[in-house]
Each structure stands twice: as C-alpha cells, then as structure tokens.
Short mmCIF file of C-alpha atoms in Angstrom, two decimals:
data_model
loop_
_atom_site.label_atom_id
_atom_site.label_comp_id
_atom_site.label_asym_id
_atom_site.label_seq_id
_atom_site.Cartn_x
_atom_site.Cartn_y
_atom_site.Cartn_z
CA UNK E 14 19.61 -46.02 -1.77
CA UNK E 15 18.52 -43.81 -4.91
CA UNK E 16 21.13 -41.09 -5.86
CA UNK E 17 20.77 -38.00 -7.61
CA UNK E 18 23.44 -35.99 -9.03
CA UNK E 19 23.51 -32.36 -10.06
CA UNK E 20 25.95 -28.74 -10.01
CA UNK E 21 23.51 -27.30 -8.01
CA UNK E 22 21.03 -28.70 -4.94
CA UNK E 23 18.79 -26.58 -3.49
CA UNK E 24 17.27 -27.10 0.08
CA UNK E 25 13.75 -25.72 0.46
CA UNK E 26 11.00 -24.84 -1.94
CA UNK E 27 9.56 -21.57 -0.26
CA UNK E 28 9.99 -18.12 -2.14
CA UNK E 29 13.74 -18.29 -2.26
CA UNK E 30 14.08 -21.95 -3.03
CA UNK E 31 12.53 -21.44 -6.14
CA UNK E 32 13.77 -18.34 -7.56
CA UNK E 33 17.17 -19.95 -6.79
CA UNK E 34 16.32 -23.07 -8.42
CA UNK E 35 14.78 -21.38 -11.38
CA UNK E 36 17.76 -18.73 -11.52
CA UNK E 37 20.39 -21.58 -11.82
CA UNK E 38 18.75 -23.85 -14.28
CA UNK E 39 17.93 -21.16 -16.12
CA UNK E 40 21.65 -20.68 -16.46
CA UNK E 41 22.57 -24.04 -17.58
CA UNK E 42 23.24 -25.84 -14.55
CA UNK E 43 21.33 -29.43 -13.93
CA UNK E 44 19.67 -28.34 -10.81
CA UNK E 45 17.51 -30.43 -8.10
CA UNK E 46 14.96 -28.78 -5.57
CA UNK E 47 14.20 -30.76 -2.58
CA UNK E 48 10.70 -29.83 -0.80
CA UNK E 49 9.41 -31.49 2.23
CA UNK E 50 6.17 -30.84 1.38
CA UNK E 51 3.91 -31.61 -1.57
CA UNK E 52 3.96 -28.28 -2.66
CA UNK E 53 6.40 -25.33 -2.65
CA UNK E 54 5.84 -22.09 -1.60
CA UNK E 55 7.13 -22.44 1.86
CA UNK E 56 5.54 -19.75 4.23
CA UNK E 57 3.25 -18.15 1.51
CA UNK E 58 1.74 -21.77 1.10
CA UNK E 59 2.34 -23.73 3.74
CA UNK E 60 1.34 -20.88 6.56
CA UNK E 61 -0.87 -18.43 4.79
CA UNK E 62 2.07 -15.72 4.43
CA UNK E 63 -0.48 -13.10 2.65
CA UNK E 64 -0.01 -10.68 0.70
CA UNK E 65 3.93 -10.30 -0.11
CA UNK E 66 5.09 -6.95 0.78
CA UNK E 67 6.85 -4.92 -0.51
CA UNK E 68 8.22 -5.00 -4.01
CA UNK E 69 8.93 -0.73 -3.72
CA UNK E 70 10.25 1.96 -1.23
CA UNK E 71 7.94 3.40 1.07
CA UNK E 72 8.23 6.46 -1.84
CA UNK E 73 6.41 3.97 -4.33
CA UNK E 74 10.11 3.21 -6.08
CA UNK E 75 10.16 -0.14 -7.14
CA UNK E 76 13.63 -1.86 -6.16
CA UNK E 77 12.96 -5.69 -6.28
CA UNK E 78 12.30 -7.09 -9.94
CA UNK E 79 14.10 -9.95 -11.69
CA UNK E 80 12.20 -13.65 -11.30
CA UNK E 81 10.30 -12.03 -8.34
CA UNK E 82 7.84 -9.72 -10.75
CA UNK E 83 7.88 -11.98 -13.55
CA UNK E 84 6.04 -14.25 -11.19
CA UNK E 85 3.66 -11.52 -10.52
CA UNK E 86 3.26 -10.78 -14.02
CA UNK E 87 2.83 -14.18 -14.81
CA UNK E 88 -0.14 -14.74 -11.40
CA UNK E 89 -1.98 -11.30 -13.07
CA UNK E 90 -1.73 -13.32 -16.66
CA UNK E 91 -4.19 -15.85 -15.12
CA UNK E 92 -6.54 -13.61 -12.86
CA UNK E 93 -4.67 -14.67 -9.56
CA UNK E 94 -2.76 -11.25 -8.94
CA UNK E 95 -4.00 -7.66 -9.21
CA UNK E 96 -0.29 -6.41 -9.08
CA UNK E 97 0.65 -4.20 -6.95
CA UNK E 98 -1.73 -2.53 -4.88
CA UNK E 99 -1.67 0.52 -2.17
CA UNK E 100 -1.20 -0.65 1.25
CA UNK E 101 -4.45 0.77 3.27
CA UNK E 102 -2.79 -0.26 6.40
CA UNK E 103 0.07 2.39 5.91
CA UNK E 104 2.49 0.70 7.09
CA UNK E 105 4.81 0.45 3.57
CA UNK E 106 3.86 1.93 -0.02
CA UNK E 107 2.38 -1.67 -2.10
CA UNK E 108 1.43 -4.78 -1.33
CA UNK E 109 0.97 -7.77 -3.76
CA UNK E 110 -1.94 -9.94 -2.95
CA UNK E 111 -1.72 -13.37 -4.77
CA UNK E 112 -3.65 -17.11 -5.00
CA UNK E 113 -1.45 -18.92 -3.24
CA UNK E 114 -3.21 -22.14 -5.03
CA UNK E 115 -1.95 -20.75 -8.72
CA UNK E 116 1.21 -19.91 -7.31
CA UNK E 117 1.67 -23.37 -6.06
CA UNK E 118 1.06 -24.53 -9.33
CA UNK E 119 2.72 -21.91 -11.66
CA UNK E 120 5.94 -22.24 -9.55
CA UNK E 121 5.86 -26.23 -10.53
CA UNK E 122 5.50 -24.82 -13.80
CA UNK E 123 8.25 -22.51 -14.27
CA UNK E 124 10.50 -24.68 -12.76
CA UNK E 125 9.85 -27.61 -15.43
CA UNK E 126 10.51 -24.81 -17.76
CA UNK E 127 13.80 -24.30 -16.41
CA UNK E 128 14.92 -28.08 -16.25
CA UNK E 129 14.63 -27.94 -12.75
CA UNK E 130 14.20 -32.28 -10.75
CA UNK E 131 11.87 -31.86 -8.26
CA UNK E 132 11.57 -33.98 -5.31
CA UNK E 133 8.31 -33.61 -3.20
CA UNK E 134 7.83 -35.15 -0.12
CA UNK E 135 11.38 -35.23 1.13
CA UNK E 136 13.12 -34.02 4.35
CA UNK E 137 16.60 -32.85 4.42
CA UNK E 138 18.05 -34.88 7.27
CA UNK E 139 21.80 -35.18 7.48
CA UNK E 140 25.05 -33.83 4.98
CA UNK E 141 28.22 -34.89 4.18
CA UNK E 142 30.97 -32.77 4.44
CA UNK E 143 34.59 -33.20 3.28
CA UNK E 144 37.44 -30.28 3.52
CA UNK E 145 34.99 -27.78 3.65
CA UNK E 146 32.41 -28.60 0.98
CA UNK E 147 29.48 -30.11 1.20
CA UNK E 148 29.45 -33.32 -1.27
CA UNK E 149 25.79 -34.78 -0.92
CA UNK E 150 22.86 -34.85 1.03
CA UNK E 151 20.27 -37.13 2.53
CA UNK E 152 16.91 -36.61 2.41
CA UNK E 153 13.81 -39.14 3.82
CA UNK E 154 10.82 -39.79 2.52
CA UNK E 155 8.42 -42.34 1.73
CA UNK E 156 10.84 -44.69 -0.55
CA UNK E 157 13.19 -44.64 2.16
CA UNK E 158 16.54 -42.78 2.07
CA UNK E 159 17.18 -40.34 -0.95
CA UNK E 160 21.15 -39.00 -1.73
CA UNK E 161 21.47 -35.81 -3.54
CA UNK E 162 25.65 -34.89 -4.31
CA UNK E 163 25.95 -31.82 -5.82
CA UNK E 164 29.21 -29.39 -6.65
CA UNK E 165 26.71 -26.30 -5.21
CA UNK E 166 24.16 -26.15 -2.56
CA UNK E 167 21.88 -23.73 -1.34
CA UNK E 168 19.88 -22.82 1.83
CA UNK E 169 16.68 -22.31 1.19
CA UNK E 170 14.99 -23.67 4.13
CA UNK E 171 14.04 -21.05 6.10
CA UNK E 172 15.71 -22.15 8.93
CA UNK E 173 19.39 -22.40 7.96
CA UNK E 174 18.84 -26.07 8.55
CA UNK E 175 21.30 -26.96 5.45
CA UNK E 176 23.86 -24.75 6.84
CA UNK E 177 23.16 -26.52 10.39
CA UNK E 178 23.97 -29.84 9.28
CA UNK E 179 26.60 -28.47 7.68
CA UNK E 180 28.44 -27.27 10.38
CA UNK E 181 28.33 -23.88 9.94
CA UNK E 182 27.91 -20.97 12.63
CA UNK E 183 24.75 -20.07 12.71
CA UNK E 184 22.97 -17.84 15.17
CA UNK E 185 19.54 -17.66 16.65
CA UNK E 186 17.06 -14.62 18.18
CA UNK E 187 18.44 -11.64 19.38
CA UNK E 188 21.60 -10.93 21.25
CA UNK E 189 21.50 -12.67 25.03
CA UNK E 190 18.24 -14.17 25.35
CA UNK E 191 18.14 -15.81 22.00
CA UNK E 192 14.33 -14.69 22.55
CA UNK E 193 13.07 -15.19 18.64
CA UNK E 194 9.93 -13.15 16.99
CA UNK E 195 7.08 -14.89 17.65
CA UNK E 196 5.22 -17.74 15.53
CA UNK E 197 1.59 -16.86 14.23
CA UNK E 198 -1.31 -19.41 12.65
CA UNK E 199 -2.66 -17.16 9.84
CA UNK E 200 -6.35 -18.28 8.70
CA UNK E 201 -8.45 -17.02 6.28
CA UNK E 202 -12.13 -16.14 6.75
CA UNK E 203 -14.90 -15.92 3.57
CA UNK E 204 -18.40 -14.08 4.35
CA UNK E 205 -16.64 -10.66 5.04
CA UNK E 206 -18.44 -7.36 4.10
CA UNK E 207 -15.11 -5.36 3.20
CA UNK E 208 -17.49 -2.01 2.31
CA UNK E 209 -18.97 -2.12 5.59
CA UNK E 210 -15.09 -3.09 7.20
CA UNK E 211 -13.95 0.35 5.10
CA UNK E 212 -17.43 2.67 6.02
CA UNK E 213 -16.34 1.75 10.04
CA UNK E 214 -12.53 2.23 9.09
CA UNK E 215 -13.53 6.00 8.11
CA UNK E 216 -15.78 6.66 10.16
CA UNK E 217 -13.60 5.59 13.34
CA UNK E 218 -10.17 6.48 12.41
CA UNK E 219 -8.81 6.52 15.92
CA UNK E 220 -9.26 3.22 16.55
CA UNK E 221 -6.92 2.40 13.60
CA UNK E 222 -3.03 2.80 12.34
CA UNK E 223 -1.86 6.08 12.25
CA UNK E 224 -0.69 5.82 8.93
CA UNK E 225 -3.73 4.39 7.50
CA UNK E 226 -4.19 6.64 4.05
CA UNK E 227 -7.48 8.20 5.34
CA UNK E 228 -7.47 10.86 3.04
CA UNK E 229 -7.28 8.28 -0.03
CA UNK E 230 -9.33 5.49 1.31
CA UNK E 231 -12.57 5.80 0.22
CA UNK E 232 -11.35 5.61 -3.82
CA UNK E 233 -8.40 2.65 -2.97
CA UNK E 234 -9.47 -1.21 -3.10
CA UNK E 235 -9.31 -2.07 0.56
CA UNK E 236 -5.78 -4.27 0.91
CA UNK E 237 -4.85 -4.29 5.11
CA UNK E 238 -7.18 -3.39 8.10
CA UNK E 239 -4.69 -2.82 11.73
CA UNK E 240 -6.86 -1.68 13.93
CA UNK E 241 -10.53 -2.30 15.85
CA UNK E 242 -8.42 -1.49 18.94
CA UNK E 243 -11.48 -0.57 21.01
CA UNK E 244 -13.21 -4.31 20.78
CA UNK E 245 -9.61 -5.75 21.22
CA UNK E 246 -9.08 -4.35 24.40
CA UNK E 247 -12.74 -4.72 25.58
CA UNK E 248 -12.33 -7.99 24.56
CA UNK E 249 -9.22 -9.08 26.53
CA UNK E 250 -8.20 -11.79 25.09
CA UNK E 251 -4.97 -13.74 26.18
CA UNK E 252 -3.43 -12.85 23.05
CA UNK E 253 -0.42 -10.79 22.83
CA UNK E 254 -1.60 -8.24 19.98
CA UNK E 255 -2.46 -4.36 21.07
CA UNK E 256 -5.04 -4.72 17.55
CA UNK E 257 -6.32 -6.76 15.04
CA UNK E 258 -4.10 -7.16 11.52
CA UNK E 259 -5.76 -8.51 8.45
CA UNK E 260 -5.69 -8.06 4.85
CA UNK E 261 -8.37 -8.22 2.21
CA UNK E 262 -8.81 -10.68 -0.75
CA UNK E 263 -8.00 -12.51 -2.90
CA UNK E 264 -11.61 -12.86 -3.18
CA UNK E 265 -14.18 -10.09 -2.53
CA UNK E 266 -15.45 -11.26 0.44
CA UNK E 267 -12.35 -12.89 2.30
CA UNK E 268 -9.55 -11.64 4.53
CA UNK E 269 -6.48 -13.24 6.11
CA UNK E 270 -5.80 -12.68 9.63
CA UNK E 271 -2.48 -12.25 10.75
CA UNK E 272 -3.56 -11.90 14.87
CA UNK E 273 -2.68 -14.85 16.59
CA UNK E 274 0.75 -14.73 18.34
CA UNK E 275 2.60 -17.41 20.24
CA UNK E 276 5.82 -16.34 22.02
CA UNK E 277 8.77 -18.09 23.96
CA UNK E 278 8.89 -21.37 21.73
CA UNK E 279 11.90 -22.27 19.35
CA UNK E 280 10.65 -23.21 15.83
CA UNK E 281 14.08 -25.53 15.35
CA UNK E 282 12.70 -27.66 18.69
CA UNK E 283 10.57 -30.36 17.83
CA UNK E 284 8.75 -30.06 21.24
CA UNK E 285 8.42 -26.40 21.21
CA UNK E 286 6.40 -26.28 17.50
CA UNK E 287 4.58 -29.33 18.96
CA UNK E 288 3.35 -27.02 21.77
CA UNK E 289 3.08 -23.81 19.21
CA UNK E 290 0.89 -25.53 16.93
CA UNK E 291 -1.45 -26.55 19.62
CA UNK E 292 -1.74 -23.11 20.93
CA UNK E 293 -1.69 -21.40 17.15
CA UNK E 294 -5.35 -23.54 16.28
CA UNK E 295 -6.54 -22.49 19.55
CA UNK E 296 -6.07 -18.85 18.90
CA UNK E 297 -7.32 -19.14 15.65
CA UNK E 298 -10.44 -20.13 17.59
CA UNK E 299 -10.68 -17.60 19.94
CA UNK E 300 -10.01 -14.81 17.59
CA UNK E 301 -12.83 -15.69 14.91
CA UNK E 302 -15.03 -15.99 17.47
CA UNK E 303 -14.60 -12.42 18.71
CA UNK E 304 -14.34 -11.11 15.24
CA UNK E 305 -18.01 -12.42 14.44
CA UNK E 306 -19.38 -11.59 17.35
CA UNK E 307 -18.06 -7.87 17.75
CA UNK E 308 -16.48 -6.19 14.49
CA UNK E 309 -18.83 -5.10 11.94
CA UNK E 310 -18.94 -6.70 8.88
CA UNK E 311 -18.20 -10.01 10.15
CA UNK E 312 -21.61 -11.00 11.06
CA UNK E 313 -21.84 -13.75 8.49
CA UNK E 314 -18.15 -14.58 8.25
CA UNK E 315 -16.28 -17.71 9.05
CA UNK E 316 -13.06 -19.36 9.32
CA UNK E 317 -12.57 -21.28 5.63
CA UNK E 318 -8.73 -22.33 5.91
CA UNK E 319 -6.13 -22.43 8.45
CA UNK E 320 -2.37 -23.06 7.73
CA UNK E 321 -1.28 -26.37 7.42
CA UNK E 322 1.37 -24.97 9.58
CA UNK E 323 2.23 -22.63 11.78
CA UNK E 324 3.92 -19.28 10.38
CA UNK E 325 7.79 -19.18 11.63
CA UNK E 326 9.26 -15.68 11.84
CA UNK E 327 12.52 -16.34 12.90
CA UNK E 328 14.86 -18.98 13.93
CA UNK E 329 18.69 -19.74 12.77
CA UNK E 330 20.32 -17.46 10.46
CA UNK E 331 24.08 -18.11 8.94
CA UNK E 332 26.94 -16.13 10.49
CA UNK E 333 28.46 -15.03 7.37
CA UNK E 334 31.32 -13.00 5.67
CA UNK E 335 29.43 -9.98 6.62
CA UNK E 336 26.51 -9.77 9.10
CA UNK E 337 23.48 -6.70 7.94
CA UNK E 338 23.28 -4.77 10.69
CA UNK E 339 20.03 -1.97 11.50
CA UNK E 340 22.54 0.59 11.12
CA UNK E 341 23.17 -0.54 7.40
CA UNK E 342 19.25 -0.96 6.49
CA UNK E 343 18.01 2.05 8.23
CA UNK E 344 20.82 4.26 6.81
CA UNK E 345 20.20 2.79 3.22
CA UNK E 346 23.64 1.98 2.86
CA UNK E 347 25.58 0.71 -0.55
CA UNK E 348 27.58 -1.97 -0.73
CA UNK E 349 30.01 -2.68 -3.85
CA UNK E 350 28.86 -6.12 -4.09
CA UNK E 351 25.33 -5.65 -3.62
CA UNK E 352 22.91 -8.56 -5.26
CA UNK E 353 19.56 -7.15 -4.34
CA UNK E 354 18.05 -4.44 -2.61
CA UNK E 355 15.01 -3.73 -0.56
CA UNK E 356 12.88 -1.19 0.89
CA UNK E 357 10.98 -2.93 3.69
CA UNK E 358 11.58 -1.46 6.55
CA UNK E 359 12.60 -3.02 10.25
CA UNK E 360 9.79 -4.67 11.41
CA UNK E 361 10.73 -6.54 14.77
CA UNK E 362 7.08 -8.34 16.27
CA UNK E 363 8.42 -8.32 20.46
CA UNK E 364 9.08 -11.98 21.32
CA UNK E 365 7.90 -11.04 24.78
CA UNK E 366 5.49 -7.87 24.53
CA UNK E 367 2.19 -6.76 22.73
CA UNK E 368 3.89 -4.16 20.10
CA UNK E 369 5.88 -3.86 17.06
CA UNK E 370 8.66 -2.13 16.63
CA UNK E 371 9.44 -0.34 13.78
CA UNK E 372 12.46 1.66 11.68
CA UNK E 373 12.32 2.79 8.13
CA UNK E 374 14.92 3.21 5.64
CA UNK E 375 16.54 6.87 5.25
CA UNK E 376 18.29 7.66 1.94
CA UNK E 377 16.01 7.15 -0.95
CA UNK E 378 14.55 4.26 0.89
CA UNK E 379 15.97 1.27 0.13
CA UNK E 380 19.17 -0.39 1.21
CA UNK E 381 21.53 -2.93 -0.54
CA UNK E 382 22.18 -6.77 0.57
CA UNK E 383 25.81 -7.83 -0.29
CA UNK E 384 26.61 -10.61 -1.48
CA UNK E 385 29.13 -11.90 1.17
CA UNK E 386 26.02 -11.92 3.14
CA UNK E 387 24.99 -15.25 1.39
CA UNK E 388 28.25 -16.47 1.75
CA UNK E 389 28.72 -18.48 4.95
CA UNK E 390 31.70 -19.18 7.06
CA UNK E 391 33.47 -22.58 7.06
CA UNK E 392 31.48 -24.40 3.82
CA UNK E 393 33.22 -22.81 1.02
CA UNK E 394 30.55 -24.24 -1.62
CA UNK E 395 27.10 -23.60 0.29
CA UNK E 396 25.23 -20.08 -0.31
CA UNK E 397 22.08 -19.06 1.84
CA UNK E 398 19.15 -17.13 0.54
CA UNK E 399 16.32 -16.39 1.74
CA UNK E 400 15.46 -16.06 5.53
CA UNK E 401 18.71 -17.57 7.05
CA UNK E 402 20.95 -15.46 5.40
CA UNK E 403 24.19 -13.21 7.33
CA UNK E 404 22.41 -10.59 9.44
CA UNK E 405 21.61 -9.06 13.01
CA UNK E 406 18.18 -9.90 14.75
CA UNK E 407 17.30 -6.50 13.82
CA UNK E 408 18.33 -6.11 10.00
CA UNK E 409 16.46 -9.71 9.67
CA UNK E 410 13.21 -7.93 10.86
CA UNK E 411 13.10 -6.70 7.21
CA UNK E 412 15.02 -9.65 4.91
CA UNK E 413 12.73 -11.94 5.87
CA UNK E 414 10.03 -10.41 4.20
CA UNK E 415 9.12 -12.60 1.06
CA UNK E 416 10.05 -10.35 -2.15
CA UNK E 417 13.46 -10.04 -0.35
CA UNK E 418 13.88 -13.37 0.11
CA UNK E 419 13.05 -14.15 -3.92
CA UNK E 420 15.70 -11.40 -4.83
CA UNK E 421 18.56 -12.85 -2.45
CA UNK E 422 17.36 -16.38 -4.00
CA UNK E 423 17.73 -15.19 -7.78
CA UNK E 424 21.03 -14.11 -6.15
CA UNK E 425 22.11 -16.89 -5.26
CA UNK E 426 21.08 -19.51 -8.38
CA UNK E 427 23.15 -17.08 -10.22
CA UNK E 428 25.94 -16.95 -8.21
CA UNK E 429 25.79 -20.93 -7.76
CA UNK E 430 25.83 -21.30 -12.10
CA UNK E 431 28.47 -19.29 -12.17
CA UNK E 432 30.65 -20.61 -9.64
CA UNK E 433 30.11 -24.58 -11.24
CA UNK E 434 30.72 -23.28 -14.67
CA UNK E 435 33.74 -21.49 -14.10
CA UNK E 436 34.93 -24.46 -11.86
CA UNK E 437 35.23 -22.68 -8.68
CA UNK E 438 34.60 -21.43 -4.86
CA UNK E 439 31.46 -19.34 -4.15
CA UNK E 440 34.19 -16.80 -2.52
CA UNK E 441 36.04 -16.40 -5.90
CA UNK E 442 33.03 -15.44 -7.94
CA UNK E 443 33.44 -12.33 -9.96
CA UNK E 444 31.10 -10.10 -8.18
CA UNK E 445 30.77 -7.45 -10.94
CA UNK E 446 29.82 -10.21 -13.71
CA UNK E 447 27.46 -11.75 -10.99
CA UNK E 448 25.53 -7.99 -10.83
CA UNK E 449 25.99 -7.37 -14.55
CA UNK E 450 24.11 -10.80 -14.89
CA UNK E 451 21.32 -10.10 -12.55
CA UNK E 452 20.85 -6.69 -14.12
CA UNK E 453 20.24 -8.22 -17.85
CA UNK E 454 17.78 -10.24 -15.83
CA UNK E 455 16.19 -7.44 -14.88
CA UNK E 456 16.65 -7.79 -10.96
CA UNK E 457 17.36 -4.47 -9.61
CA UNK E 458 21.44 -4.32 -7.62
CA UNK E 459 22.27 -0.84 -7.73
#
C-alpha cells in the first residue's frame, strides 16, 4: 500500500476543497488534495453548478473576496469570466458566470503553484481515528489502496463524508422528516436566441419573477431567465417546478437550465442516487423537449451537455461547536470569531412541493460565519468547509451557495496552517491572528 504523508489532507476538490488546499500550502504547510474525480471543481464541474452567486449583498456590497475573486480575476485574465454581472432574474444583486472547462484547469494550476499533491481518481473510503484525531486516511482507486496520514484534515466533500467516517455527529435534512432539498441534473443547451428570450421577457413581464429588473433590462447583458410560467403550466409536466430557471452564457447563444427536480431520495444512499440519476436524464429529456417546442427563441436550440452527475443540494452537515441558525443569517448577525461572511440569502428549494422559499438578510445584508462553525464535535483535528459545515437546514439554504463555500474553505486552510505550525488543536487556534491573516489576504471577516 502507497502512503502519503502531509500537515494537512484535504477531502474533496469542489469550490472549498481547493481554496482550502490552496490557502494552506500557500502558508507553508505540505498539503495533499484527494479528488474522486479527474477533475476538481465539485458541483460547478461535475453537475453544471452555473453561474456562482453571489460574491455581494443584495445592496451590490461586495463581502466575499480573498482566493474566491482572485480566481475570478484570474478566469476574466483568460476570456472565461466577465466578472460580476447584474442578476436579471432578481433574485440577489451579481452573479459570476464562468467556463467551468478553464476553471477546471486554472484550479490544477494554482494549486501546483501552491505546492499542493494532487491525487485524481481516488475515493475517500474509510479513516483512522485514535483519541480523537484523525491519523490517516484510505482512499481507492485504480492502483489499489492509497493511505494519506496527516496532522490536519479537512472536509471538503460536500457531504460531510470525512467527518462521517470519522465518527462525528453529523445531521441530515430538516428537523423530523430528515426530508433533504431536492437533487437537480443541470444541462446546458447551444442554439438559443437570448435577444428574442429578452424581447418576450419585456414584453410579458407577468409571466416572470417579480423581481426581475424590468426597468433596467433592456441595457443589462441577459444573465438568469425564471419564468415562462404560462407554457409551464400548459405544459404539465410531472416536474415539480411552478417555472422554468435558466441562466445565459458563457457563450452567446447557450443557457444552463436549472429545471429538473427530483425529490424524496438521499444523495448519501447508493440506491437512492442510483434511482435519482435515472430520473435526473429523463427530465432533462422532457424539459428540452418542451422548451423547443414552446418558448420562443428556442426553435433551433438543443441539449449540448448534461452533468456527469447529478447536482446534490443537501445531505449531511457536521454538528459543530455552534450550529447557524435562520435567525442568525436573516438578522445579519456578528460573531467575534467570524471567518467569512455572506450575503446570499435563505434559499430553501421544498423537498416535497413546487416552490421556493425564500428570506433575505436584514442589517446591511450580509451575515458572519464563525469559526466554531467549522469546528466539529468529537475530532479535535478535523475542520469542515464548504457545504457540510455546523448549521440548521435553514441557515444551510444559503452556505451552500458556492462563493460561500470558497470563503469558509480559505477559512479553513488557514486555520489548518496555523494550527500544524504552532503545534496544536484546531480549538486552540488564536482566532484574532486567524482573521488578521485572512484580512491581509484580502478575504473579507468583519
């Protein structure tokens, strides 16, 4: 069996992953990313996640920086990124559309820079654990059985799966039923004619969001489209959506549609994504099919990728040292050891209805994630970032989103290089030196 050995192992390779792994090698530490596919990016590769929103307050007030907009920066350096747009949808102030295959390949990049060992190909499958720390882990893959040991780790999977195997608490779906947000196969469709989308858009504003920016839209680069609810309810299709949700580019003529919705499954049950991806390509079907044949502007348009996976919302999340709650986000609330901060707001898809439903951030619009939030209980050397970190079903509707989950990841390689270089538990770390080191970073924490 092959060993590797390094202060800090990181689990995952989506958004969080590597901002974490970039953050702590960056900082000094030898530092190992383990990816189970061939390429990172997680949900904004792997599943079409398109475009990341929101890097600002629904005021326009930028709160999440650091690695995160460097990467932007970096995506608009090479034509794949027009920044930060206006959201036409309405639903929060920017969006960032992106080429997910640049990213796939700048993200390689920058983590060479740092000094970062990347292992493709490689599934986290089972941990050792001695008086509370975790001291390797074992990954498969196609020469067999991989050990990583490590004095830090992190969970970046998405799915808390680290913190699983672990043996930490971890929690699932909402309070009683367990009942999770539901999964979605995102495709992407080439052919579209966005000016003709935008003429029908403002000339039939009923049928769409009620926040769509009207008023503006006829000067703004088209970016989202919720709406064309008459021909989705003419339509009927056995689809739990009450409209159609799509945004525009990167190309001219392409949009990605974020309609399908599969409910009721567990994405941490082998069967139940068996089932989910079955159903997600079969929507993806049915839902091209009625947008050619009855939106406008779609009448030469077809399907040109689907997601190698399915998109997962929400599955396990770490019970931490504290747990986010709605009250926290939606009252904007401070925390003294605040690591990042974000102005998303709650943004709960029903696991069983049609709707979504939706709470935005009071205050000056944006609300703090602490730091003991990362932290989880029972593994004193293992920090979370990303999706499965320390919240309620609710205050998750809005960490999950993928700028937050590249702040708490910058977070957390941080934290990790600081904790191995002064020799000790995540718990211990000076807070104030960990925020006073993101700051010079230039991630926004207060």
């Amino acid at each position: 069996m092959v060993t590797y050995e390094a202060d800090v192992v990181v689990c995952g390779g989506g958004p969080a992953g590597v901002v974490a792994a970039i953050a702590a090698g960056r900082s000094g530490r030898s530092t190992i990313l383990i990816e189970r596919y061939g390429f990172v990016g997680g949900m904004s590769t792997a599943a079409l996640v398109y475009p990341w929103m929101t890097f600002h307050t629904s005021e326009g007030k930028q709160v999440i920086r650091g690695i995160a907009q460097e990467i932007v920066d970096r995506l608009a350096a090479r034509g794949a990124s027009p920044g930060h747009l206006r959201d036409t949808v309405g639903f929060v102030s920017t969006v960032t559309p992106y080429n997910g295959e640049v990213y796939k390949v700048l993200a390689v990049e920058m983590l060479k820079e740092a000094g970062v060992v990347t292992l493709f190909h490689s599934f986290l499958h089972e941990t050792t654990v001695e008086d509370g720390k975790i001291r390797s882990v074992r990954i498969i893959g196609k020469s067999g059985t991989i050990e990583a040991k490590g004095k830090v780790f992190i969970d970046a999977t998405g799915d808390g799966d680290l913190a699983y195997l672990a043996g930490a608490p971890c929690s699932i779906g909402r309070d009683g039923d367990r009942k999770t947000q539901p999964m979605t196969m995102k495709f992407r469709m080439r052919g579209v004619d966005l000016a003709k989308v935008k003429a029908y858009m403002i000339a039939h504003p009923e049928e769409f969001y009620e926040k769509t920016p009207f008023a503006d839209l006829e000067s703004l680069p088209l970016t989202g489209i919720m709406g064309f609810k008459k021909q989705w309810r003419e339509a009927n299709l056995p689809i739990n959506r009450d409209a159609v949700l799509m945004f525009a580019g990167p190309n001219d003529d392409e949009v990605l549609v974020n309609t399908t919705r599969v409910q009721g499954l567990d994405g941490t049950n082998v069967a139940d994504l068996t089932e989910a991806e079955h159903l997600g390509r079969q929507q993806v079907l049915q839902v091209a099919e009625f947008m050619t044949k009855h939106l406008p502007g779609f009448e030469k348009a077809s399907v040109s990728s689907v997601g190698a996976q399915i998109g997962i919302r929400e599955t396990r999340r770490i019970q931490g040292l504290y747990t986010l709650t709605a009250q926290d986000v939606v009252q904007g609330r401070r925390f003294p050891d605040a690591i990042a901060r974000s102005g998303y707001p709650i943004d709960i898809h029903d696991p069983t209805g049609k709707g979504v439903t939706a709470a935005w951030v009071e205050g000056d619009g944006a609300y703090d994630i602490p730091y003991r939030s990362l932290l989880p209980k029972g593994v004193s050397n293992l920090l979370a970032a990303g999706r499965c970190i320390s919240t309620s079903h609710e205050a998750f509707a809005t960490t999950r989103l993928t700028p937050s989950c590249m702040a708490t990841g910058e977070a957390a390689g941080v934290a990790a290089a600081i904790a191995v270089r002064e020799g000790i538990d995540l718990s211990a770390v000076d807070v104030e030196a960990l925020r006073r080191t993101l700051a010079a970073a230039g991630a926004v924490v207060e």
